[in-house]
mmCIF file of C-alpha atoms in Angstrom:
data_model
loop_
_atom_site.group_PDB
_atom_site.id
_atom_site.type_symbol
_atom_site.label_atom_id
_atom_site.label_comp_id
_atom_site.label_asym_id
_atom_site.label_seq_id
_atom_site.Cartn_x
_atom_site.Cartn_y
_atom_site.Cartn_z
ATOM 1 C CA MET A 1 53.466 81.094 -73.719
ATOM 2 C CA GLN A 2 55.616 78.085 -72.923
ATOM 3 C CA ASN A 3 54.656 75.756 -70.085
ATOM 4 C CA PHE A 4 57.636 74.875 -67.838
ATOM 5 C CA SER A 5 55.758 72.671 -65.405
ATOM 6 C CA ARG A 6 56.476 69.392 -67.244
ATOM 7 C CA ARG A 7 58.872 68.717 -70.069
ATOM 8 C CA SER A 8 59.640 65.510 -71.855
ATOM 9 C CA GLY A 9 62.881 63.998 -70.606
ATOM 10 C CA SER A 10 62.961 66.241 -67.537
ATOM 11 C CA SER A 11 61.381 65.944 -64.145
ATOM 12 C CA GLY A 12 60.345 69.595 -64.230
ATOM 13 C CA LEU A 13 62.496 70.457 -61.240
ATOM 14 C CA VAL A 14 64.677 73.522 -61.396
ATOM 15 C CA GLY A 15 68.331 72.734 -61.975
ATOM 16 C CA GLN A 16 67.834 69.288 -63.564
ATOM 17 C CA PRO A 17 69.930 68.341 -66.581
ATOM 18 C CA GLY A 18 68.278 69.428 -69.816
ATOM 19 C CA ASP A 19 66.347 72.231 -68.104
ATOM 20 C CA PRO A 20 67.119 75.616 -69.707
ATOM 21 C CA ARG A 21 66.206 77.576 -66.566
ATOM 22 C CA PRO A 22 69.013 78.522 -64.150
ATOM 23 C CA PRO A 23 68.843 76.979 -60.675
ATOM 24 C CA GLU A 24 67.324 79.187 -58.016
ATOM 25 C CA ALA A 25 69.794 80.658 -55.571
ATOM 26 C CA ALA A 26 69.509 79.236 -52.081
ATOM 27 C CA ARG A 27 68.016 81.679 -49.623
ATOM 28 C CA ILE A 28 69.135 82.061 -46.043
ATOM 29 C CA SER A 29 66.375 81.435 -43.508
ATOM 30 C CA GLY A 30 64.788 84.268 -41.557
ATOM 31 C CA ALA A 31 65.906 82.786 -38.234
ATOM 32 C CA LEU A 32 69.501 82.752 -39.413
ATOM 33 C CA VAL A 33 69.216 86.360 -40.597
ATOM 34 C CA LEU A 34 68.006 87.333 -37.113
ATOM 35 C CA VAL A 35 70.979 85.490 -35.600
ATOM 36 C CA LEU A 36 73.338 87.451 -37.848
ATOM 37 C CA VAL A 37 71.657 90.698 -36.748
ATOM 38 C CA VAL A 38 72.158 89.676 -33.100
ATOM 39 C CA VAL A 39 75.821 88.918 -33.818
ATOM 40 C CA VAL A 40 76.310 92.340 -35.438
ATOM 41 C CA ALA A 41 74.658 94.015 -32.433
ATOM 42 C CA HIS A 42 76.997 92.125 -30.120
ATOM 43 C CA ALA A 43 79.985 93.082 -32.257
ATOM 44 C CA VAL A 44 79.082 96.767 -32.002
ATOM 45 C CA GLY A 45 78.552 96.460 -28.239
ATOM 46 C CA THR A 46 81.788 94.552 -27.778
ATOM 47 C CA ALA A 47 83.787 97.124 -29.755
ATOM 48 C CA PHE A 48 82.202 99.932 -27.740
ATOM 49 C CA GLY A 49 82.961 98.056 -24.509
ATOM 50 C CA GLY A 50 86.651 97.842 -25.382
ATOM 51 C CA TRP A 51 86.741 101.561 -26.029
ATOM 52 C CA ALA A 52 84.775 102.302 -22.810
ATOM 53 C CA ILE A 53 87.243 100.371 -20.629
ATOM 54 C CA LEU A 54 90.188 102.347 -21.954
ATOM 55 C CA ASP A 55 88.325 105.649 -21.780
ATOM 56 C CA GLU A 56 87.280 105.034 -18.175
ATOM 57 C CA ASN A 57 90.817 104.085 -17.149
ATOM 58 C CA TYR A 58 92.334 107.141 -18.876
ATOM 59 C CA GLY A 59 89.737 109.427 -17.253
ATOM 60 C CA LYS A 60 90.403 108.026 -13.785
ATOM 61 C CA ARG A 61 94.167 108.333 -14.284
ATOM 62 C CA GLU A 62 93.826 111.997 -15.362
ATOM 63 C CA HIS A 63 91.883 112.803 -12.193
ATOM 64 C CA GLY A 64 94.193 110.884 -9.874
ATOM 65 C CA GLN A 65 91.620 108.224 -9.015
ATOM 66 C CA ASP A 66 92.136 104.477 -8.687
ATOM 67 C CA LEU A 67 91.978 102.696 -12.032
ATOM 68 C CA ILE A 68 89.256 100.110 -12.637
ATOM 69 C CA MET A 69 92.057 97.699 -13.626
ATOM 70 C CA PRO A 70 95.774 97.980 -14.325
ATOM 71 C CA MET A 71 96.442 99.819 -17.567
ATOM 72 C CA GLY A 72 98.147 96.838 -19.235
ATOM 73 C CA LEU A 73 95.183 94.627 -18.463
ATOM 74 C CA ALA A 74 92.771 97.310 -19.703
ATOM 75 C CA ARG A 75 94.651 97.462 -23.010
ATOM 76 C CA PHE A 76 94.591 93.664 -23.290
ATOM 77 C CA VAL A 77 90.846 93.538 -22.603
ATOM 78 C CA ALA A 78 90.206 96.324 -25.122
ATOM 79 C CA TRP A 79 92.247 94.584 -27.837
ATOM 80 C CA PHE A 80 90.503 91.296 -27.053
ATOM 81 C CA CYS A 81 87.103 92.996 -27.379
ATOM 82 C CA TRP A 82 88.061 94.593 -30.685
ATOM 83 C CA ALA A 83 89.426 91.314 -32.058
ATOM 84 C CA LEU A 84 86.254 89.480 -31.009
ATOM 85 C CA ALA A 85 84.098 92.173 -32.621
ATOM 86 C CA ALA A 86 86.132 91.968 -35.851
ATOM 87 C CA LEU A 87 85.804 88.180 -35.858
ATOM 88 C CA GLN A 88 82.042 88.420 -35.395
ATOM 89 C CA VAL A 89 81.672 90.921 -38.238
ATOM 90 C CA ALA A 90 83.873 88.773 -40.482
ATOM 91 C CA CYS A 91 81.666 85.748 -39.772
ATOM 92 C CA VAL A 92 78.531 87.731 -40.634
ATOM 93 C CA VAL A 93 80.115 88.923 -43.879
ATOM 94 C CA LEU A 94 81.282 85.396 -44.766
ATOM 95 C CA ALA A 95 77.992 83.707 -43.810
ATOM 96 C CA GLY A 96 76.817 83.959 -47.406
ATOM 97 C CA ARG A 97 79.677 81.728 -48.545
ATOM 98 C CA ARG A 98 78.227 78.831 -46.531
ATOM 99 C CA ARG A 99 81.444 77.515 -45.019
ATOM 100 C CA PRO A 100 81.126 75.123 -42.043
ATOM 101 C CA TRP A 101 83.887 76.850 -40.049
ATOM 102 C CA VAL A 102 81.838 80.068 -39.985
ATOM 103 C CA ARG A 103 79.073 78.201 -38.164
ATOM 104 C CA VAL A 104 81.564 76.867 -35.616
ATOM 105 C CA VAL A 105 83.061 80.302 -34.982
ATOM 106 C CA LEU A 106 79.587 81.841 -34.665
ATOM 107 C CA ALA A 107 78.622 79.142 -32.147
ATOM 108 C CA VAL A 108 81.761 79.717 -30.074
ATOM 109 C CA CYS A 109 81.299 83.510 -30.133
ATOM 110 C CA LEU A 110 77.624 83.236 -29.195
ATOM 111 C CA ALA A 111 78.427 80.779 -26.392
ATOM 112 C CA PHE A 112 81.082 83.167 -25.053
ATOM 113 C CA VAL A 113 78.711 86.130 -25.219
ATOM 114 C CA ALA A 114 75.867 84.128 -23.631
ATOM 115 C CA CYS A 115 78.131 83.094 -20.745
ATOM 116 C CA SER A 116 79.262 86.706 -20.317
ATOM 117 C CA THR A 117 75.656 87.883 -20.291
ATOM 118 C CA LEU A 118 74.726 85.260 -17.719
ATOM 119 C CA LEU A 119 77.631 86.389 -15.532
ATOM 120 C CA ALA A 120 76.450 89.988 -15.913
ATOM 121 C CA PHE A 121 72.987 88.969 -14.713
ATOM 122 C CA VAL A 122 74.416 87.068 -11.749
ATOM 123 C CA GLY A 123 76.534 90.144 -10.961
ATOM 124 C CA SER A 124 73.458 92.341 -11.046
ATOM 125 C CA LEU A 125 71.732 89.934 -8.661
ATOM 126 C CA ALA A 126 74.732 89.972 -6.323
ATOM 127 C CA SER A 127 74.771 93.762 -6.294
ATOM 128 C CA GLY A 128 71.130 93.848 -5.234
ATOM 129 C CA ALA A 129 69.882 95.415 -8.468
ATOM 130 C CA PRO A 130 68.686 92.582 -10.729
ATOM 131 C CA SER A 131 68.539 93.596 -14.368
ATOM 132 C CA PRO A 132 65.671 92.091 -16.362
ATOM 133 C CA ALA A 133 67.115 93.633 -19.544
ATOM 134 C CA VAL A 134 70.284 91.571 -19.168
ATOM 135 C CA LEU A 135 68.147 88.480 -18.615
ATOM 136 C CA LEU A 136 66.264 89.298 -21.839
ATOM 137 C CA VAL A 137 69.556 89.623 -23.736
ATOM 138 C CA PHE A 138 70.641 86.269 -22.285
ATOM 139 C CA GLY A 139 67.410 84.729 -23.612
ATOM 140 C CA ILE A 140 68.052 86.191 -27.063
ATOM 141 C CA ASP A 141 71.633 84.898 -26.972
ATOM 142 C CA GLY A 142 70.417 81.442 -25.967
ATOM 143 C CA ALA A 143 67.890 81.388 -28.800
ATOM 144 C CA ALA A 144 70.529 82.558 -31.299
ATOM 145 C CA LEU A 145 72.909 79.848 -30.101
ATOM 146 C CA TRP A 146 70.101 77.294 -30.439
ATOM 147 C CA VAL A 147 69.544 78.316 -34.069
ATOM 148 C CA VAL A 148 73.272 78.215 -34.902
ATOM 149 C CA LEU A 149 73.597 74.747 -33.394
ATOM 150 C CA GLY A 150 70.358 73.537 -34.999
ATOM 151 C CA GLU A 151 69.390 71.957 -38.280
ATOM 152 C CA THR A 152 68.661 75.239 -40.084
ATOM 153 C CA ALA A 153 72.220 76.515 -39.670
ATOM 154 C CA ARG A 154 73.694 73.065 -40.314
ATOM 155 C CA ARG A 155 71.939 72.906 -43.682
ATOM 156 C CA TRP A 156 72.894 76.478 -44.602
ATOM 157 C CA PHE A 157 76.570 76.216 -43.679
ATOM 158 C CA SER A 158 77.035 72.800 -45.255
ATOM 159 C CA VAL A 159 79.292 72.954 -48.297
ATOM 160 C CA ARG A 160 77.416 70.095 -49.888
ATOM 161 C CA GLY A 161 73.693 70.103 -50.356
ATOM 162 C CA PRO A 162 71.510 67.728 -48.370
ATOM 163 C CA ALA A 163 71.780 64.050 -49.214
ATOM 164 C CA PRO A 164 69.126 62.816 -51.656
ATOM 165 C CA THR A 165 66.175 61.199 -49.933
ATOM 166 C CA SER A 166 65.298 58.916 -52.816
ATOM 167 C CA PRO A 167 67.444 57.234 -55.452
ATOM 168 C CA GLN A 168 67.638 59.100 -58.717
ATOM 169 C CA GLY A 169 66.988 56.991 -61.754
#
């Protein structure tokens, strides 16, 4: 059996010149995987929300009731929701390619969703029925945004690897 721990002329690290072993593929961190799961959950909820607005408006119109919003605005909101959901899913799919713009788009989407969730909680407080579940979702959104803006996501979405910490000789 051949020992790969130390070789003459090589530092023994994976991916060094002269090393016959292929470099190990970089692995996405668990925290970032959880963020991507949260983003997918938001995308599904956002897409459903767009459909629900249109469905509610059409149902009210069929029964001669007042619409929740003008039909043109309802269509705009639904299309906006569907476009946002598609953008979120595209970012999750492209996260493996480690492009910096994906991180920026994820941060903007998560910030938008976190602000929307906070407004939903304030609305539930104003209506006299505070919703702890919405507050929990806001906490999850805040944590996901923290991870996307943090060092873990910065390292993952960087096109280049981290700068060497010591000079190579």
